[in-house]
Amino acid sequence: MNATIRLQREDFDAAAETAKLVHGRTDIGAVVAFTGICRDNEAGHGVAAMTLEHYPGMAEEEIARHVLDAQARWPLLGVTVIHRYGRMVP
């Protein structure tokens, strides 16, 4: 199974990442995606921005552990995890 894990500050195109994951493959029956976004309020309080931090090395290891857990539970053919960090606005 091919697994890609990236931590990055830059935005990315989720559709382009999906296209890369399935390119040339005819054995894939489904693609599941989760994309988190920054909302403009939390419990009635305005949110101007949020900053996501990470601990280099530790974050990648923890994400890899989750990928291995998922791989043990389901017959995954490929995984791409892109975790953004830095300042994000609604």
Coordinates of N, CA and C in Angstrom, one line a residue:
M1 N 0.8 -1.2 0.0 CA 0.0 0.0 0.0 C 0.9 1.2 0.0
N2 N 0.5 2.2 -0.8 CA 1.2 3.5 -0.9 C 0.6 4.4 0.1
A3 N 1.4 5.0 1.0 CA 1.0 6.0 2.0 C 1.8 7.2 1.9
T4 N 1.2 8.4 1.8 CA 1.9 9.7 1.8 C 1.4 10.5 3.0
I5 N 2.3 11.0 3.7 CA 2.0 11.9 4.8 C 2.8 13.1 4.7
R6 N 2.1 14.3 4.7 CA 2.8 15.6 4.5 C 2.3 16.5 5.5
L7 N 3.1 17.3 6.1 CA 2.8 18.4 7.0 C 3.3 19.6 6.2
Q8 N 2.4 20.6 6.1 CA 2.7 21.8 5.3 C 1.9 23.0 5.7
R9 N 2.5 24.1 5.5 CA 1.9 25.4 5.8 C 1.0 25.8 4.6
E10 N 1.3 25.5 3.4 CA 0.6 25.9 2.2 C -0.7 25.2 2.0
D11 N -1.6 26.0 1.4 CA -2.9 25.4 1.0 C -2.7 24.4 -0.1
F12 N -3.7 23.5 -0.4 CA -3.5 22.5 -1.4 C -4.9 22.3 -2.0
D13 N -4.8 21.7 -3.2 CA -6.0 21.3 -4.0 C -6.4 19.9 -3.7
A14 N -7.5 19.7 -2.9 CA -7.9 18.4 -2.5 C -8.3 17.5 -3.7
A15 N -8.9 18.1 -4.7 CA -9.3 17.3 -5.9 C -8.0 16.9 -6.7
A16 N -7.0 17.7 -6.7 CA -5.8 17.3 -7.4 C -5.1 16.2 -6.6
E17 N -5.1 16.3 -5.3 CA -4.5 15.2 -4.5 C -5.2 13.9 -4.7
T18 N -6.6 13.9 -4.8 CA -7.3 12.7 -5.1 C -7.0 12.2 -6.4
A19 N -6.9 13.0 -7.4 CA -6.5 12.6 -8.8 C -5.2 11.9 -8.8
K20 N -4.2 12.4 -8.1 CA -2.9 11.8 -8.0 C -3.0 10.4 -7.3
L21 N -3.8 10.3 -6.3 CA -4.0 9.0 -5.6 C -4.5 7.9 -6.5
V22 N -5.5 8.3 -7.3 CA -6.2 7.2 -8.1 C -5.6 7.1 -9.6
H23 N -4.7 8.0 -9.9 CA -4.2 8.0 -11.3 C -3.7 6.6 -11.8
G24 N -4.2 6.2 -12.9 CA -3.8 4.9 -13.5 C -4.3 3.7 -12.7
R25 N -5.2 3.8 -11.7 CA -5.7 2.7 -11.0 C -7.1 2.4 -11.4
T26 N -7.4 1.1 -11.6 CA -8.7 0.6 -12.0 C -9.3 -0.3 -10.9
D27 N -8.5 -0.5 -9.8 CA -8.9 -1.4 -8.8 C -9.5 -0.7 -7.5
I28 N -9.7 0.6 -7.6 CA -10.2 1.4 -6.5 C -11.7 1.5 -6.6
G29 N -12.5 1.1 -5.6 CA -13.9 1.2 -5.6 C -14.5 2.4 -4.9
A30 N -13.7 3.1 -4.1 CA -14.2 4.3 -3.4 C -13.0 5.2 -2.9
V31 N -13.3 6.4 -2.8 CA -12.3 7.4 -2.2 C -13.1 8.1 -1.0
V32 N -12.5 8.1 0.1 CA -13.0 8.8 1.3 C -12.1 9.9 1.6
A33 N -12.7 11.1 1.8 CA -12.0 12.3 2.1 C -12.5 13.1 3.3
F34 N -11.7 13.7 4.1 CA -12.0 14.6 5.1 C -11.2 15.9 4.9
T35 N -11.9 17.0 4.8 CA -11.3 18.3 4.7 C -11.8 19.2 5.8
G36 N -10.9 19.6 6.7 CA -11.3 20.5 7.8 C -11.1 21.9 7.3
I37 N -12.0 22.8 7.8 CA -11.9 24.2 7.4 C -12.1 25.1 8.7
C38 N -11.7 26.3 8.6 CA -11.8 27.3 9.7 C -13.1 27.9 9.6
R39 N -13.9 27.8 10.7 CA -15.2 28.5 10.7 C -15.1 29.9 11.3
D40 N -16.1 30.7 11.1 CA -16.0 32.1 11.6 C -16.6 32.3 13.0
N41 N -17.1 31.3 13.7 CA -17.5 31.4 15.0 C -17.4 30.1 15.8
E42 N -17.4 30.3 17.1 CA -17.3 29.1 18.0 C -18.2 29.5 19.2
A43 N -19.3 28.8 19.4 CA -20.2 29.0 20.5 C -20.6 30.4 20.6
G44 N -20.9 31.0 19.4 CA -21.4 32.4 19.4 C -20.3 33.5 19.4
H45 N -19.1 33.1 19.5 CA -18.0 34.0 19.6 C -17.3 34.1 18.2
G46 N -17.0 35.3 17.7 CA -16.4 35.4 16.4 C -15.0 34.8 16.4
V47 N -14.6 34.2 15.2 CA -13.3 33.7 15.0 C -12.7 34.4 13.8
A48 N -11.6 35.2 14.0 CA -11.0 35.9 12.9 C -9.9 35.0 12.2
A49 N -9.3 34.1 13.0 CA -8.3 33.2 12.5 C -8.0 32.2 13.5
M50 N -7.3 31.1 13.1 CA -6.8 30.1 14.0 C -5.4 29.7 13.6
T51 N -4.6 29.4 14.5 CA -3.2 28.9 14.2 C -3.1 27.5 14.7
L52 N -2.7 26.6 13.8 CA -2.4 25.2 14.1 C -0.9 25.1 14.2
E53 N -0.5 24.5 15.3 CA 0.9 24.2 15.6 C 1.1 22.7 15.5
H54 N 2.4 22.3 15.4 CA 2.7 20.9 15.4 C 4.1 20.7 15.9
Y55 N 4.4 19.5 16.3 CA 5.8 19.2 16.8 C 6.4 18.3 15.7
P56 N 7.3 18.9 14.9 CA 8.0 18.1 13.8 C 8.5 16.8 14.4
G57 N 8.3 15.8 13.6 CA 8.7 14.4 14.0 C 7.6 13.7 14.7
M58 N 7.2 14.3 15.8 CA 6.1 13.7 16.6 C 4.8 13.6 15.9
A59 N 4.5 14.7 15.2 CA 3.2 14.8 14.4 C 3.2 13.7 13.3
E60 N 4.3 13.6 12.6 CA 4.3 12.6 11.5 C 4.2 11.2 12.1
E61 N 4.9 10.9 13.2 CA 4.8 9.6 13.8 C 3.4 9.2 14.3
E62 N 2.7 10.2 14.8 CA 1.4 10.0 15.3 C 0.4 9.7 14.1
I63 N 0.6 10.5 13.1 CA -0.3 10.3 11.9 C 0.0 8.9 11.3
A64 N 1.3 8.6 11.2 CA 1.7 7.3 10.6 C 1.1 6.1 11.5
R65 N 1.0 6.3 12.8 CA 0.4 5.3 13.7 C -1.1 5.1 13.3
H66 N -1.8 6.2 13.1 CA -3.2 6.2 12.7 C -3.4 5.5 11.3
V67 N -2.5 5.8 10.4 CA -2.5 5.1 9.1 C -2.3 3.6 9.3
L68 N -1.4 3.2 10.1 CA -1.1 1.7 10.3 C -2.4 1.1 11.0
D69 N -3.0 1.8 11.9 CA -4.2 1.3 12.6 C -5.3 1.1 11.5
A70 N -5.5 2.1 10.7 CA -6.5 2.0 9.6 C -6.2 0.8 8.6
Q71 N -4.9 0.7 8.3 CA -4.5 -0.4 7.4 C -4.8 -1.8 8.0
A72 N -4.6 -1.9 9.3 CA -4.9 -3.2 10.0 C -6.4 -3.5 10.0
R73 N -7.2 -2.5 9.9 CA -8.7 -2.7 10.0 C -9.3 -2.9 8.7
W74 N -8.8 -2.2 7.6 CA -9.5 -2.2 6.3 C -8.5 -2.5 5.2
P75 N -8.9 -3.0 4.1 CA -8.0 -3.3 3.0 C -7.7 -2.1 2.1
L76 N -7.0 -1.2 2.7 CA -6.7 0.1 2.0 C -5.7 -0.1 0.9
L77 N -6.0 0.6 -0.2 CA -5.1 0.5 -1.4 C -4.1 1.7 -1.5
G78 N -4.4 2.8 -0.8 CA -3.6 4.0 -0.8 C -4.1 4.9 0.3
V79 N -3.2 5.8 0.8 CA -3.6 6.8 1.8 C -2.8 8.0 1.5
T80 N -3.4 9.2 1.5 CA -2.7 10.4 1.5 C -3.3 11.3 2.7
V81 N -2.4 11.7 3.6 CA -2.7 12.6 4.7 C -1.9 13.8 4.5
I82 N -2.6 15.0 4.4 CA -1.9 16.3 4.4 C -2.5 17.1 5.6
H83 N -1.6 17.4 6.5 CA -2.0 18.1 7.7 C -1.3 19.5 7.6
R84 N -2.2 20.5 7.5 CA -1.7 21.8 7.5 C -1.5 22.4 8.8
Y85 N -0.5 23.3 8.9 CA -0.3 24.1 10.1 C -0.1 25.5 9.8
G86 N -0.1 26.4 10.8 CA 0.1 27.8 10.5 C -1.2 28.5 10.7
R87 N -1.3 29.8 10.2 CA -2.5 30.6 10.4 C -3.5 30.3 9.3
M88 N -4.7 30.1 9.7 CA -5.8 29.9 8.8 C -7.0 30.9 9.1
V89 N -7.7 31.3 8.1 CA -8.8 32.2 8.3 C -10.1 31.6 7.7
P90 N -11.2 32.0 8.3 CA -12.5 31.5 7.7 C -12.7 31.8 6.2

